[in-house]
Structure formats: structure tokens, C-alpha cells
Coordinates of N, CA and C in Angstrom, one line a residue:
X1 N 82.4 -244.0 -11.4 CA 82.8 -243.6 -10.0 C 81.2 -242.6 -10.2
X2 N 80.6 -241.9 -11.0 CA 79.5 -241.3 -11.1 C 78.5 -242.2 -10.2
X3 N 78.5 -243.4 -10.9 CA 76.8 -244.1 -10.8 C 77.0 -244.5 -8.9
X4 N 78.3 -244.4 -8.7 CA 78.2 -244.8 -7.1 C 77.7 -243.3 -6.2
X5 N 77.5 -242.4 -6.9 CA 77.2 -241.3 -5.9 C 75.8 -240.8 -5.7
X6 N 75.1 -240.3 -5.0 CA 73.9 -240.4 -4.7 C 73.2 -239.2 -5.4
X7 N 72.0 -239.3 -5.6 CA 71.2 -238.3 -6.6 C 71.3 -236.4 -6.2
X8 N 72.0 -236.6 -4.9 CA 72.1 -235.2 -4.3 C 73.5 -234.9 -4.7
X9 N 74.4 -235.8 -4.6 CA 75.7 -235.4 -5.0 C 76.2 -234.2 -6.2
X10 N 76.5 -233.2 -5.8 CA 76.5 -232.0 -6.7 C 77.8 -232.5 -8.0
X11 N 78.0 -233.9 -8.0 CA 78.9 -234.2 -9.0 C 78.2 -235.8 -9.9
X12 N 77.1 -235.7 -9.3 CA 76.1 -236.7 -10.2 C 75.8 -236.0 -11.1
X13 N 74.2 -236.9 -11.7 CA 73.5 -236.2 -12.6 C 72.7 -234.8 -12.0
X14 N 72.2 -234.9 -11.4 CA 71.6 -233.6 -11.0 C 72.6 -232.4 -11.1
X15 N 73.6 -232.9 -10.5 CA 74.7 -231.6 -10.0 C 75.2 -231.1 -12.2
X16 N 75.0 -232.2 -12.9 CA 75.5 -231.8 -14.1 C 74.7 -231.1 -14.8
X17 N 73.3 -231.4 -14.5 CA 72.0 -230.8 -15.3 C 72.0 -229.5 -14.5
X18 N 72.5 -229.1 -13.3 CA 72.4 -227.9 -12.8 C 73.2 -226.9 -13.5
X19 N 74.4 -227.5 -13.4 CA 75.9 -226.7 -14.0 C 74.7 -226.2 -15.4
X20 N 74.6 -227.5 -16.4 CA 74.1 -227.1 -17.8 C 73.2 -226.1 -17.3
X21 N 72.3 -226.0 -16.7 CA 71.4 -224.9 -17.0 C 71.6 -223.6 -16.8
X22 N 72.8 -223.6 -15.3 CA 73.2 -222.2 -15.0 C 74.0 -221.6 -16.5
X23 N 74.8 -222.5 -16.9 CA 75.5 -222.1 -18.1 C 74.3 -221.6 -19.6
X24 N 73.5 -222.7 -19.4 CA 72.0 -222.2 -20.5 C 71.7 -220.9 -20.2
X25 N 71.5 -220.9 -18.7 CA 70.7 -219.6 -18.4 C 71.1 -218.5 -18.5
X26 N 73.0 -218.6 -18.3 CA 73.7 -217.2 -18.8 C 73.2 -216.7 -20.0
X27 N 73.3 -217.8 -20.7 CA 73.0 -217.5 -22.3 C 72.0 -217.0 -22.7
X28 N 71.1 -217.3 -21.9 CA 69.6 -217.0 -21.9 C 69.1 -216.0 -21.6
X29 N 69.9 -215.4 -21.1 CA 69.5 -214.2 -19.9 C 70.1 -213.0 -20.4
X30 N 71.4 -213.3 -21.6 CA 71.9 -212.1 -22.2 C 71.2 -212.0 -23.3
X31 N 70.0 -212.8 -23.9 CA 69.3 -213.0 -24.9 C 68.0 -212.0 -24.3
X32 N 68.1 -212.0 -23.4 CA 66.7 -211.7 -22.5 C 65.4 -212.6 -22.0
X33 N 66.1 -213.9 -22.0 CA 64.6 -214.8 -22.0 C 65.3 -215.4 -20.4
X34 N 66.3 -215.0 -19.9 CA 66.4 -215.9 -18.4 C 65.4 -216.1 -17.4
X35 N 65.2 -215.1 -17.0 CA 64.0 -214.9 -16.2 C 63.0 -215.8 -16.2
X36 N 62.4 -216.2 -17.8 CA 61.5 -217.0 -18.0 C 61.8 -218.3 -18.1
X37 N 63.5 -218.5 -18.6 CA 63.6 -219.8 -18.5 C 64.1 -220.4 -17.1
X38 N 64.5 -219.4 -16.1 CA 64.6 -220.3 -14.9 C 63.4 -220.4 -13.9
X39 N 62.3 -220.0 -14.6 CA 61.1 -220.2 -13.7 C 60.3 -221.7 -14.4
X40 N 60.9 -222.3 -15.1 CA 60.2 -223.2 -15.7 C 61.3 -224.3 -16.2
X41 N 62.7 -224.3 -15.6 CA 63.0 -225.8 -15.3 C 63.5 -226.2 -16.5
X42 N 64.4 -227.5 -16.3 CA 64.9 -227.8 -17.4 C 64.2 -227.9 -18.6
X43 N 63.2 -228.5 -18.9 CA 62.3 -228.3 -20.0 C 62.3 -227.1 -20.5
X44 N 62.1 -226.1 -19.5 CA 61.7 -224.7 -20.4 C 62.6 -224.2 -21.1
X45 N 64.0 -225.0 -20.0 CA 65.7 -224.5 -21.1 C 65.4 -224.7 -22.6
X46 N 65.0 -225.7 -22.5 CA 65.3 -226.6 -23.6 C 64.0 -226.0 -24.9
X47 N 62.8 -225.8 -23.9 CA 62.2 -224.9 -25.1 C 62.7 -223.5 -25.2
X48 N 62.8 -222.6 -24.2 CA 63.5 -221.2 -24.7 C 64.6 -221.5 -25.8
X49 N 65.5 -222.1 -25.8 CA 66.6 -222.1 -26.4 C 65.8 -222.8 -28.0
X50 N 65.3 -223.4 -27.9 CA 65.0 -224.0 -29.5 C 64.1 -222.5 -30.1
X51 N 63.2 -221.7 -29.0 CA 63.0 -220.6 -29.9 C 63.8 -219.1 -30.2
X52 N 64.9 -219.6 -29.5 CA 66.2 -218.6 -30.1 C 66.7 -218.9 -31.5
X53 N 66.7 -220.4 -31.4 CA 67.6 -220.7 -32.6 C 66.4 -220.5 -33.8
X54 N 65.2 -221.4 -33.5 CA 64.2 -221.7 -34.8 C 63.6 -220.6 -34.7
X55 N 63.1 -219.9 -33.9 CA 62.1 -219.0 -33.9 C 60.8 -219.4 -33.3
X56 N 59.5 -218.8 -32.6 CA 58.3 -219.3 -31.9 C 57.5 -219.4 -33.2
X57 N 56.5 -220.0 -32.7 CA 55.3 -220.1 -33.7 C 54.4 -218.5 -33.7
X58 N 54.5 -217.9 -34.7 CA 53.6 -216.6 -34.4 C 52.1 -216.8 -34.2
X59 N 51.6 -215.7 -33.4 CA 50.3 -215.6 -32.8 C 49.4 -215.8 -34.5
X60 N 48.1 -216.4 -34.3 CA 47.5 -216.2 -35.6 C 47.1 -215.2 -36.0
X61 N 46.5 -214.5 -37.1 CA 46.1 -213.4 -37.6 C 44.6 -213.3 -36.9
X62 N 43.8 -212.3 -36.7 CA 43.0 -212.0 -35.9 C 42.1 -212.1 -37.0
X63 N 41.9 -212.5 -38.5 CA 41.0 -212.6 -38.9 C 40.1 -213.5 -38.8
X64 N 38.8 -213.3 -39.3 CA 37.6 -214.2 -38.9 C 37.5 -215.4 -40.0
X65 N 37.9 -216.5 -39.3 CA 37.7 -217.5 -40.2 C 36.5 -217.7 -41.3
X66 N 36.5 -218.4 -42.1 CA 35.1 -219.3 -42.7 C 34.6 -220.2 -41.7
X67 N 33.4 -220.9 -42.8 CA 33.0 -222.0 -42.1 C 33.8 -223.3 -42.2
X68 N 33.8 -224.5 -41.3 CA 34.4 -225.6 -41.8 C 32.9 -226.5 -42.0
X69 N 33.2 -227.7 -42.9 CA 32.6 -228.5 -43.7 C 33.2 -229.6 -43.3
X70 N 32.1 -230.4 -42.4 CA 32.9 -231.9 -42.1 C 32.0 -232.9 -42.4
X71 N 32.7 -233.8 -43.3 CA 32.1 -235.0 -44.1 C 32.6 -236.4 -43.7
X72 N 32.4 -237.5 -44.3 CA 33.1 -238.5 -44.1 C 32.8 -239.1 -45.4
X73 N 34.2 -240.0 -45.8 CA 34.5 -240.5 -47.1 C 34.8 -242.2 -47.0
X74 N 34.2 -242.8 -47.2 CA 34.5 -244.6 -46.6 C 35.3 -244.6 -45.2
X75 N 34.4 -243.8 -44.2 CA 34.6 -243.9 -42.7 C 35.5 -243.2 -42.4
X76 N 36.1 -242.3 -43.5 CA 37.1 -241.3 -43.3 C 36.6 -239.9 -42.9
X77 N 37.2 -238.9 -41.8 CA 36.6 -238.1 -41.9 C 37.4 -237.0 -43.0
X78 N 37.0 -236.2 -43.3 CA 37.0 -234.9 -44.3 C 36.6 -233.6 -43.9
X79 N 37.6 -232.7 -43.1 CA 37.4 -231.4 -42.6 C 37.8 -230.4 -44.0
X80 N 37.0 -229.5 -44.5 CA 37.4 -228.8 -45.3 C 36.9 -227.2 -44.4
X81 N 37.9 -226.3 -44.7 CA 38.0 -224.5 -44.2 C 37.8 -224.2 -45.4
X82 N 36.6 -223.2 -45.5 CA 36.0 -222.5 -46.4 C 36.8 -221.1 -46.4
X83 N 36.5 -220.4 -47.3 CA 37.3 -218.7 -46.9 C 36.2 -218.1 -46.8
X84 N 36.7 -216.8 -46.3 CA 35.1 -216.0 -45.6 C 33.7 -215.9 -46.8
X85 N 34.3 -215.9 -48.2 CA 33.3 -215.6 -49.0 C 33.8 -216.4 -50.5
X86 N 32.8 -217.9 -49.7 CA 33.0 -218.9 -50.9 C 32.6 -218.6 -52.1
X87 N 33.0 -218.9 -53.2 CA 32.0 -219.2 -54.5 C 31.3 -219.9 -54.2
X88 N 30.3 -220.1 -55.5 CA 29.5 -221.4 -55.8 C 30.4 -222.9 -55.7
X89 N 31.4 -222.8 -56.9 CA 32.4 -223.7 -56.4 C 33.4 -223.7 -56.4
X90 N 33.8 -223.5 -55.1 CA 35.3 -223.0 -54.6 C 36.4 -224.0 -55.1
X91 N 37.6 -223.6 -55.5 CA 38.6 -224.2 -55.8 C 39.4 -225.3 -54.1
X92 N 39.9 -226.5 -54.0 CA 40.5 -226.9 -53.3 C 41.8 -227.3 -53.1
X93 N 42.6 -227.0 -52.1 CA 43.8 -227.2 -52.0 C 43.7 -228.3 -51.2
X94 N 44.7 -229.6 -51.2 CA 44.6 -231.0 -50.5 C 45.5 -230.4 -49.3
X95 N 45.4 -230.6 -48.2 CA 46.6 -230.4 -47.5 C 47.0 -231.7 -46.6
X96 N 48.4 -232.2 -47.0 CA 49.1 -233.4 -46.4 C 50.1 -233.0 -45.2
X97 N 49.6 -233.0 -43.9 CA 50.2 -232.7 -42.9 C 51.6 -234.1 -42.6
X98 N 52.6 -233.4 -41.7 CA 53.5 -234.5 -41.3 C 52.7 -235.4 -40.6
X99 N 53.2 -237.0 -41.0 CA 52.6 -238.2 -40.3 C 50.8 -238.4 -40.4
X100 N 50.2 -238.8 -39.3 CA 49.2 -239.1 -39.4 C 47.8 -238.5 -38.5
X101 N 48.0 -237.5 -38.4 CA 47.4 -236.2 -37.6 C 46.1 -236.3 -38.1
X102 N 45.1 -236.2 -37.1 CA 43.3 -236.1 -38.0 C 43.3 -235.0 -38.6
X103 N 42.4 -234.9 -39.1 CA 42.1 -233.6 -39.9 C 42.0 -232.5 -39.3
X104 N 41.3 -232.4 -38.3 CA 41.0 -231.4 -36.9 C 42.3 -230.9 -36.5
X105 N 43.2 -231.8 -36.4 CA 44.2 -231.6 -35.5 C 45.2 -230.7 -36.5
X106 N 45.3 -231.1 -37.9 CA 46.2 -230.8 -38.8 C 45.9 -229.5 -39.0
X107 N 44.4 -229.1 -39.1 CA 44.2 -227.5 -39.5 C 44.6 -227.0 -38.3
X108 N 44.0 -227.1 -37.0 CA 44.5 -226.6 -35.8 C 45.6 -226.0 -35.4
X109 N 46.2 -227.0 -36.3 CA 48.1 -226.9 -35.5 C 48.4 -225.4 -36.1
X110 N 47.9 -225.2 -36.9 CA 48.7 -224.2 -37.9 C 47.9 -223.0 -38.4
X111 N 46.5 -223.1 -37.3 CA 45.4 -222.1 -37.7 C 45.2 -222.1 -39.1
X112 N 45.0 -222.9 -40.1 CA 45.1 -222.6 -41.4 C 44.2 -221.9 -41.7
X113 N 42.5 -221.7 -41.0 CA 41.3 -221.6 -41.6 C 41.5 -219.6 -41.2
X114 N 42.3 -219.4 -40.2 CA 42.7 -218.0 -39.8 C 43.8 -217.1 -41.0
X115 N 44.5 -218.2 -41.3 CA 45.7 -217.7 -42.3 C 45.1 -217.7 -43.8
X116 N 43.8 -218.5 -44.1 CA 43.3 -218.7 -44.9 C 42.5 -217.1 -45.4
X117 N 41.8 -216.8 -44.4 CA 40.9 -215.7 -44.0 C 41.8 -214.2 -44.2
X118 N 43.0 -214.2 -43.7 CA 43.8 -213.4 -43.7 C 44.7 -212.7 -45.0
X119 N 44.4 -214.2 -45.8 CA 45.3 -213.9 -47.2 C 44.2 -213.3 -48.5
X120 N 43.0 -213.5 -48.0 CA 42.2 -213.2 -48.7 C 41.8 -214.0 -49.9
X121 N 42.4 -215.4 -49.8 CA 42.4 -216.6 -51.2 C 40.7 -217.0 -51.0
X122 N 40.2 -217.2 -52.3 CA 39.0 -217.9 -52.4 C 38.9 -219.3 -52.6
X123 N 40.1 -219.7 -52.1 CA 39.8 -221.3 -52.2 C 39.8 -221.8 -50.7
X124 N 39.3 -223.4 -50.8 CA 39.3 -224.0 -49.5 C 40.4 -224.9 -49.5
X125 N 40.7 -225.1 -48.1 CA 41.8 -226.1 -47.8 C 40.9 -227.4 -46.5
X126 N 41.3 -228.3 -47.4 CA 40.7 -229.6 -47.1 C 42.1 -230.7 -46.5
X127 N 41.4 -231.1 -45.1 CA 42.3 -231.9 -44.8 C 41.7 -233.4 -44.2
X128 N 42.3 -234.5 -44.3 CA 41.7 -235.7 -44.5 C 42.4 -236.8 -43.3
X129 N 41.8 -237.2 -42.9 CA 42.1 -238.4 -41.6 C 43.4 -239.3 -42.1
X130 N 44.2 -239.5 -41.6 CA 44.9 -240.7 -41.9 C 45.6 -240.7 -43.7
X131 N 45.6 -239.7 -43.6 CA 45.9 -239.3 -45.2 C 47.1 -240.0 -46.0
X132 N 47.7 -241.2 -45.3 CA 49.3 -242.1 -46.0 C 48.2 -243.0 -46.6
X133 N 46.8 -243.5 -45.9 CA 46.2 -244.7 -46.3 C 45.0 -244.4 -47.1
X134 N 44.8 -242.8 -47.6 CA 43.5 -242.2 -48.5 C 43.9 -242.2 -49.7
X135 N 42.6 -242.7 -50.5 CA 42.8 -243.0 -51.8 C 42.2 -241.8 -52.1
X136 N 43.0 -240.6 -52.6 CA 42.7 -239.2 -52.6 C 42.0 -239.5 -53.7
X137 N 42.6 -239.9 -54.9 CA 42.2 -239.3 -56.2 C 41.1 -240.1 -56.9
X138 N 41.0 -241.6 -56.2 CA 39.8 -242.4 -56.4 C 38.7 -241.9 -55.7
X139 N 38.8 -241.3 -54.6 CA 37.7 -241.4 -53.2 C 37.7 -240.0 -52.8
X140 N 38.5 -239.4 -52.3 CA 38.7 -238.4 -51.7 C 38.2 -237.2 -52.8
X141 N 38.5 -237.0 -54.1 CA 38.3 -235.9 -55.1 C 37.1 -236.1 -55.7
X142 N 36.6 -237.1 -55.8 CA 35.1 -237.3 -56.5 C 33.9 -237.1 -54.9
X143 N 34.4 -237.7 -53.6 CA 33.3 -237.1 -52.6 C 33.5 -235.4 -52.9
X144 N 34.8 -234.4 -52.7 CA 34.6 -232.9 -52.6 C 33.6 -232.7 -54.0
X145 N 33.6 -233.4 -54.9 CA 33.1 -232.9 -56.3 C 31.7 -232.7 -56.0
X146 N 31.3 -233.9 -55.2 CA 30.0 -234.2 -55.2 C 29.2 -233.2 -54.0
X147 N 30.3 -233.0 -53.2 CA 30.1 -231.9 -52.2 C 29.7 -230.1 -52.5
X148 N 29.9 -230.2 -53.9 CA 30.2 -229.0 -54.8 C 31.2 -228.4 -54.6
X149 N 32.6 -228.8 -54.8 CA 33.3 -227.8 -55.1 C 33.9 -228.3 -56.6
X150 N 35.1 -227.2 -56.9 CA 35.5 -227.6 -58.1 C 36.8 -228.3 -57.5
X151 N 36.9 -229.3 -58.4 CA 38.0 -230.2 -58.2 C 38.5 -230.5 -59.7
X152 N 38.3 -229.9 -60.6 CA 38.9 -229.9 -61.6 C 40.3 -229.5 -61.8
X153 N 40.6 -228.5 -61.4 CA 42.5 -228.2 -61.1 C 42.2 -227.7 -59.2
X154 N 43.1 -228.4 -59.0 CA 43.4 -228.2 -57.3 C 44.8 -228.3 -57.0
X155 N 45.2 -227.6 -55.7 CA 46.3 -227.3 -55.6 C 46.9 -228.3 -54.1
X156 N 47.7 -228.6 -54.1 CA 48.3 -229.7 -53.2 C 49.4 -229.0 -52.4
X157 N 49.5 -229.3 -50.9 CA 50.0 -228.4 -49.6 C 51.1 -229.7 -48.9
X158 N 52.0 -229.8 -48.7 CA 52.5 -231.1 -47.8 C 53.5 -230.3 -47.0
X159 N 53.6 -231.2 -45.8 CA 54.8 -231.0 -44.3 C 55.8 -232.3 -44.6
X160 N 56.9 -231.8 -44.8 CA 57.7 -233.5 -44.5 C 57.6 -234.2 -45.3
X161 N 56.8 -235.5 -44.7 CA 56.1 -236.7 -45.4 C 55.3 -236.3 -46.3
X162 N 54.2 -235.1 -45.8 CA 53.1 -234.9 -46.8 C 53.4 -234.2 -47.5
X163 N 55.1 -233.2 -47.6 CA 55.3 -232.3 -48.8 C 56.0 -233.4 -49.9
X164 N 56.4 -234.5 -49.3 CA 56.9 -235.5 -50.4 C 55.4 -236.2 -51.4
X165 N 54.5 -236.4 -50.3 CA 53.3 -236.7 -50.8 C 52.9 -235.9 -52.1
X166 N 52.9 -234.5 -51.6 CA 52.0 -233.6 -52.6 C 53.0 -233.6 -54.0
X167 N 54.5 -233.8 -53.5 CA 55.2 -233.4 -54.8 C 54.8 -234.7 -55.9
X168 N 54.8 -235.9 -55.2 CA 54.5 -237.3 -55.8 C 53.1 -236.9 -56.2
X169 N 52.1 -236.5 -55.8 CA 50.6 -236.9 -56.7 C 50.8 -235.8 -57.7
X170 N 51.3 -234.4 -57.5 CA 51.6 -233.3 -58.4 C 52.1 -234.1 -59.9
X171 N 53.3 -234.6 -59.5 CA 53.8 -235.1 -60.7 C 53.1 -236.5 -61.3
X172 N 52.1 -237.1 -60.7 CA 51.6 -238.3 -61.1 C 49.9 -237.6 -61.8
X173 N 49.5 -236.4 -61.4 CA 48.3 -235.9 -61.9 C 48.9 -235.0 -63.0
X174 N 49.9 -234.3 -63.1 CA 50.4 -233.4 -64.0 C 49.4 -231.9 -63.8
X175 N 49.8 -231.4 -64.6 CA 49.4 -229.9 -64.7 C 48.1 -229.7 -65.4
X176 N 47.4 -230.9 -66.1 CA 45.9 -230.6 -66.3 C 44.9 -230.6 -64.7
X177 N 45.7 -231.2 -63.7 CA 44.8 -231.4 -62.7 C 45.0 -230.7 -61.6
X178 N 46.3 -230.4 -61.8 CA 47.3 -229.6 -60.4 C 47.4 -228.3 -60.8
X179 N 47.2 -227.4 -60.4 CA 47.6 -226.2 -60.6 C 48.8 -225.2 -60.0
X180 N 49.1 -225.9 -59.0 CA 50.2 -225.4 -57.8 C 50.2 -226.4 -56.9
X181 N 51.5 -226.7 -56.5 CA 51.9 -227.4 -55.3 C 53.3 -226.7 -54.9
X182 N 53.0 -227.0 -53.2 CA 53.7 -226.4 -52.1 C 54.0 -227.5 -50.8
X183 N 55.6 -227.1 -51.0 CA 56.0 -228.4 -50.1 C 56.9 -227.8 -49.0
X184 N 56.9 -228.1 -47.7 CA 57.8 -227.4 -46.8 C 58.7 -228.9 -46.3
X185 N 59.8 -228.1 -46.2 CA 61.0 -229.4 -46.1 C 60.3 -230.9 -46.3
X186 N 60.4 -231.0 -47.6 CA 59.8 -232.8 -48.2 C 60.6 -233.8 -47.9
X187 N 60.3 -235.0 -47.5 CA 60.8 -235.7 -47.2 C 61.5 -236.7 -48.2
X188 N 62.0 -236.0 -49.0 CA 62.3 -236.6 -50.4 C 63.6 -235.8 -50.7
X189 N 64.5 -237.2 -51.5 CA 65.9 -236.6 -51.8 C 65.9 -236.2 -53.0
X190 N 66.6 -235.0 -53.4 CA 66.6 -234.7 -54.7 C 67.0 -235.6 -56.2
X191 N 67.6 -236.7 -55.9 CA 67.8 -237.4 -56.7 C 66.4 -238.3 -57.0
X192 N 65.9 -238.4 -55.9 CA 64.2 -239.3 -56.2 C 62.8 -238.4 -56.2
X193 N 62.9 -237.0 -56.6 CA 62.3 -236.1 -56.4 C 61.6 -236.0 -58.4
X194 N 60.5 -236.3 -58.6 CA 60.0 -236.0 -60.0 C 60.2 -234.9 -60.3
X195 N 61.1 -234.2 -60.4 CA 61.8 -232.7 -61.1 C 61.1 -232.8 -62.5
X196 N 61.3 -233.7 -63.5 CA 60.9 -233.5 -64.6 C 59.0 -233.3 -64.8
X197 N 58.8 -233.9 -63.9 CA 57.2 -233.9 -64.2 C 56.5 -232.9 -63.5
X198 N 57.4 -232.0 -63.1 CA 56.7 -230.9 -62.1 C 56.8 -229.8 -63.0
X199 N 57.6 -229.9 -63.9 CA 58.0 -228.7 -65.1 C 56.9 -227.5 -65.2
X200 N 56.0 -228.1 -65.5 CA 54.6 -227.2 -66.1 C 53.5 -226.9 -65.1
X201 N 54.3 -227.5 -63.7 CA 53.2 -227.0 -62.3 C 54.2 -226.0 -61.7
X202 N 53.6 -224.9 -61.2 CA 54.0 -223.8 -60.4 C 54.1 -224.4 -59.2
X203 N 55.7 -224.3 -58.5 CA 56.2 -225.0 -57.3 C 56.5 -224.3 -56.3
X204 N 56.0 -224.2 -55.1 CA 56.8 -223.4 -54.2 C 57.2 -224.4 -53.2
X205 N 58.6 -224.2 -53.5 CA 59.6 -225.2 -52.5 C 60.2 -224.4 -51.1
X206 N 60.5 -224.7 -50.3 CA 61.0 -224.2 -48.6 C 61.7 -225.4 -48.1
X207 N 62.7 -224.6 -47.3 CA 63.2 -225.3 -46.1 C 63.8 -224.4 -45.0
X208 N 63.6 -224.8 -43.3 CA 64.6 -224.0 -42.9 C 66.3 -224.0 -43.0
X209 N 66.9 -223.1 -43.1 CA 68.1 -223.4 -42.7 C 68.8 -224.3 -42.1
X210 N 68.2 -224.6 -40.5 CA 68.8 -225.5 -39.6 C 68.0 -227.0 -39.7
X211 N 67.3 -227.5 -40.8 CA 66.8 -228.4 -40.8 C 67.5 -229.1 -42.0
X212 N 67.8 -230.6 -41.8 CA 68.9 -231.1 -42.3 C 68.3 -231.6 -43.6
X213 N 67.1 -231.0 -43.9 CA 66.6 -231.6 -45.6 C 67.0 -230.1 -46.2
X214 N 67.3 -229.0 -45.9 CA 67.4 -227.9 -46.4 C 68.6 -228.0 -47.8
X215 N 69.7 -229.0 -47.5 CA 70.5 -229.1 -48.6 C 69.9 -229.2 -49.9
X216 N 69.1 -230.4 -49.6 CA 68.4 -231.7 -51.0 C 67.3 -230.5 -51.7
X217 N 66.6 -229.8 -50.3 CA 65.5 -228.7 -50.8 C 66.2 -227.9 -52.1
X218 N 67.1 -227.3 -51.3 CA 68.1 -225.9 -52.4 C 68.2 -226.9 -54.0
X219 N 68.9 -228.4 -53.4 CA 69.3 -229.0 -54.7 C 68.0 -229.1 -56.0
X220 N 66.9 -229.6 -55.2 CA 65.4 -229.6 -55.9 C 65.4 -228.0 -56.6
X221 N 65.0 -227.1 -55.9 CA 65.2 -225.7 -56.5 C 65.8 -225.8 -57.5
X222 N 67.1 -225.8 -57.4 CA 68.0 -225.3 -58.4 C 67.7 -226.4 -59.5
X223 N 67.5 -227.6 -59.3 CA 67.0 -228.4 -60.4 C 65.7 -228.1 -61.5
X224 N 65.0 -227.7 -60.7 CA 63.7 -227.2 -61.0 C 63.6 -225.8 -62.1
X225 N 64.4 -224.9 -61.6 CA 64.7 -223.7 -62.3 C 65.5 -224.0 -63.3
X226 N 66.4 -224.8 -63.4 CA 67.4 -225.3 -64.7 C 66.5 -225.9 -66.0
X227 N 65.3 -226.5 -65.1 CA 64.5 -227.6 -66.0 C 63.4 -226.1 -66.5
X228 N 63.1 -225.2 -66.1 CA 62.5 -223.7 -66.8 C 61.2 -224.0 -65.9
X229 N 61.0 -224.7 -64.9 CA 59.7 -224.3 -64.0 C 59.6 -222.7 -63.2
X230 N 58.1 -222.9 -63.3 CA 57.9 -221.6 -62.0 C 58.2 -222.2 -60.5
X231 N 59.1 -221.6 -60.3 CA 59.3 -221.8 -58.7 C 59.1 -220.9 -58.0
X232 N 59.0 -221.0 -56.6 CA 58.9 -219.8 -55.6 C 59.6 -220.4 -54.1
X233 N 59.8 -219.7 -53.4 CA 60.1 -220.5 -51.6 C 61.6 -219.8 -51.7
X234 N 62.0 -221.0 -51.1 CA 63.7 -220.9 -51.0 C 63.7 -221.5 -49.6
X235 N 65.1 -221.4 -49.2 CA 65.9 -221.6 -47.7 C 65.9 -220.6 -46.9
X236 N 65.1 -220.4 -45.9 CA 64.6 -219.4 -44.8 C 65.1 -219.5 -43.4
X237 N 65.0 -218.6 -42.4 CA 65.3 -219.0 -41.1 C 64.2 -220.2 -40.2
X238 N 65.0 -220.7 -39.8 CA 63.9 -222.2 -38.9 C 64.0 -223.3 -39.0
X239 N 63.7 -224.0 -38.4 CA 63.8 -225.8 -38.3 C 63.0 -226.8 -38.8
X240 N 62.8 -228.0 -38.3 CA 62.0 -228.7 -39.0 C 60.9 -228.7 -38.1
X241 N 60.1 -227.9 -37.8 CA 59.1 -227.8 -36.8 C 57.7 -226.9 -37.3
X242 N 56.5 -226.8 -36.5 CA 55.5 -226.1 -36.7 C 55.7 -224.8 -36.6
X243 N 56.8 -224.2 -35.9 CA 57.0 -222.6 -36.4 C 57.3 -222.2 -37.3
X244 N 58.2 -223.2 -38.2 CA 58.7 -222.9 -39.4 C 57.4 -223.0 -40.6
X245 N 56.7 -223.9 -40.4 CA 55.7 -224.3 -41.0 C 54.3 -222.9 -40.9
X246 N 54.2 -222.9 -39.9 CA 53.4 -221.8 -39.8 C 54.1 -220.4 -40.3
X247 N 54.9 -220.3 -40.0 CA 55.5 -218.8 -40.3 C 55.3 -218.9 -41.9
X248 N 55.9 -219.9 -42.7 CA 55.2 -220.1 -44.0 C 54.3 -219.9 -44.9
X249 N 53.0 -220.1 -44.2 CA 51.9 -220.6 -44.7 C 51.3 -219.2 -45.2
X250 N 51.6 -218.0 -44.9 CA 51.4 -216.9 -45.6 C 51.6 -217.2 -46.8
X251 N 53.0 -216.8 -47.3 CA 53.7 -217.2 -48.7 C 53.1 -218.3 -49.4
X252 N 52.5 -219.3 -48.7 CA 52.3 -220.2 -49.3 C 50.9 -219.8 -50.1
X253 N 50.0 -219.3 -49.0 CA 48.6 -219.3 -49.7 C 48.5 -218.1 -50.1
X254 N 49.3 -217.1 -50.4 CA 49.7 -216.3 -51.5 C 49.9 -216.6 -52.9
X255 N 50.8 -217.8 -52.9 CA 51.4 -218.5 -54.0 C 49.8 -219.1 -54.5
X256 N 49.1 -220.0 -53.5 CA 48.0 -220.6 -54.4 C 47.1 -219.4 -54.8
X257 N 47.0 -218.5 -54.3 CA 46.0 -217.4 -54.8 C 46.3 -216.8 -55.9
X258 N 47.8 -216.8 -56.6 CA 48.1 -216.2 -57.8 C 48.1 -217.3 -58.6
X259 N 47.8 -218.8 -58.5 CA 47.8 -219.6 -59.5 C 46.2 -220.9 -59.5
X260 N 45.8 -220.3 -58.3 CA 44.4 -221.4 -58.3 C 43.2 -220.3 -59.5

């Protein structure tokens, strides 16, 4: 019957949407967000609800970031965000974002250069275009070495699929090459995570409590601790989104500062 009713019918799709908007709007109003949500329509309700449940993206620090250095290796753009006061041979954290975002977008998405400056870290953060198809060990690290960076022992940082790659690469290279690894909501099950190969590497592992990867992340943390690994992180408020990743970035950069 609903399919035969017109678009303007209070019983049709628009009517149901308005009823949902009214109900959600009432809940948001109780939380002090009603006026904003009512002004921006159905998408605004969803976004406002997400902010209530997951938390918003914090404003970036006011710290003045260091310079960026752009280069290419095998036709692939590599962007390195330097700390405000780089050393002669600055150590590097390779960053693997979720998916195949380009290097500039992955750095800008989380204001990594500003958080790096605010952390006081003396390392650089390197992002690579289309990292899943990049030969990080065979081409990117030697390229960064020729650019004057210290790649003797590196840091690895990843989100979601990038977090799984950071853990995999750390396990492959071992503690002789990897000083520390950090992964936010890594897309890997506890059964397939290379836990025993990470025992000698300090690991930061975290996830938002409303992320469906939280249970497996917690299991991995317990497994690493049982093996005697140095671990930081944990399950905290948030979802599988940019807001969570940005909120934990200061903690991750402080972690790298202690181990690089």
C-alpha cells in the first residue's frame, strides 16, 4: 500500500523520514544539538548523531609545522613531513592510511604535520601514494636513504588495512630494522596476527570501543602482553573513523618519541 501513496503523503517515505527526523531531533535537542541538526536536514541528523556517538574530529594544534619534502620514486609521490627542528639524519615513521589515499590527502586528513610539531618529536612522517602496491623495503626506504634520512631503524604507523600492513611489515623486518609500530583498528584477526614475531618490537595497538574490530584488537593486546611484549594503547571511546584516528595521534606520536 505504501508504494501507491504519493511522495507528499504523510504515510509515505517522506513522512517516515520526517517522523524519524522529529524523534532523532528530540534526542539531539536533549543533548544540546537540536538547533544545529534541524537546520541541516536528514544528513545533518546522521552527522550530528555520529558526533554524539563517536565524538568529533578535534581541531588541530596551533603548533607551526615543519617543512614538507616532496619527491618521486618509480613514478610514485612520496611526501615527508619534517619536524620543526630536524636533525642532520632524521629518523622516519612510514604511515599507511586506510585504503589507497594519495600521500598528500593522507597527511592532510589528520593534520599529521601539526600533531608532529606539537608532540615535540624529532622524527619525520612519510606518506606514499597508493602504498598497497609500493615496494616499501626495496624502493621507498632506499630512496629515503638517498634523501638523507636515517632508515636504519624506522617506525611504522597504520590505520585499518594500513594497520594490518604496519604489523605485517614490522614482523617481517624484525626489531633490527623496526624500532616501534603503531596500528589503529587494524584489519587483521587475532588468529592471523604475527604476534610472536612482534615480541621484541614496542607495539601501540588501539581501537574505538564502538568499532567492530575492538574485540580482536583487545585479544591481540592480551596475546602480546602474555608473550612479554612492550605494549601501549588499548580500547577507548570512538568508532572506526577519522575522528578516532586523529584523537589517538598525539598518543601514538608520544609513543614513537619514546622509542625512536
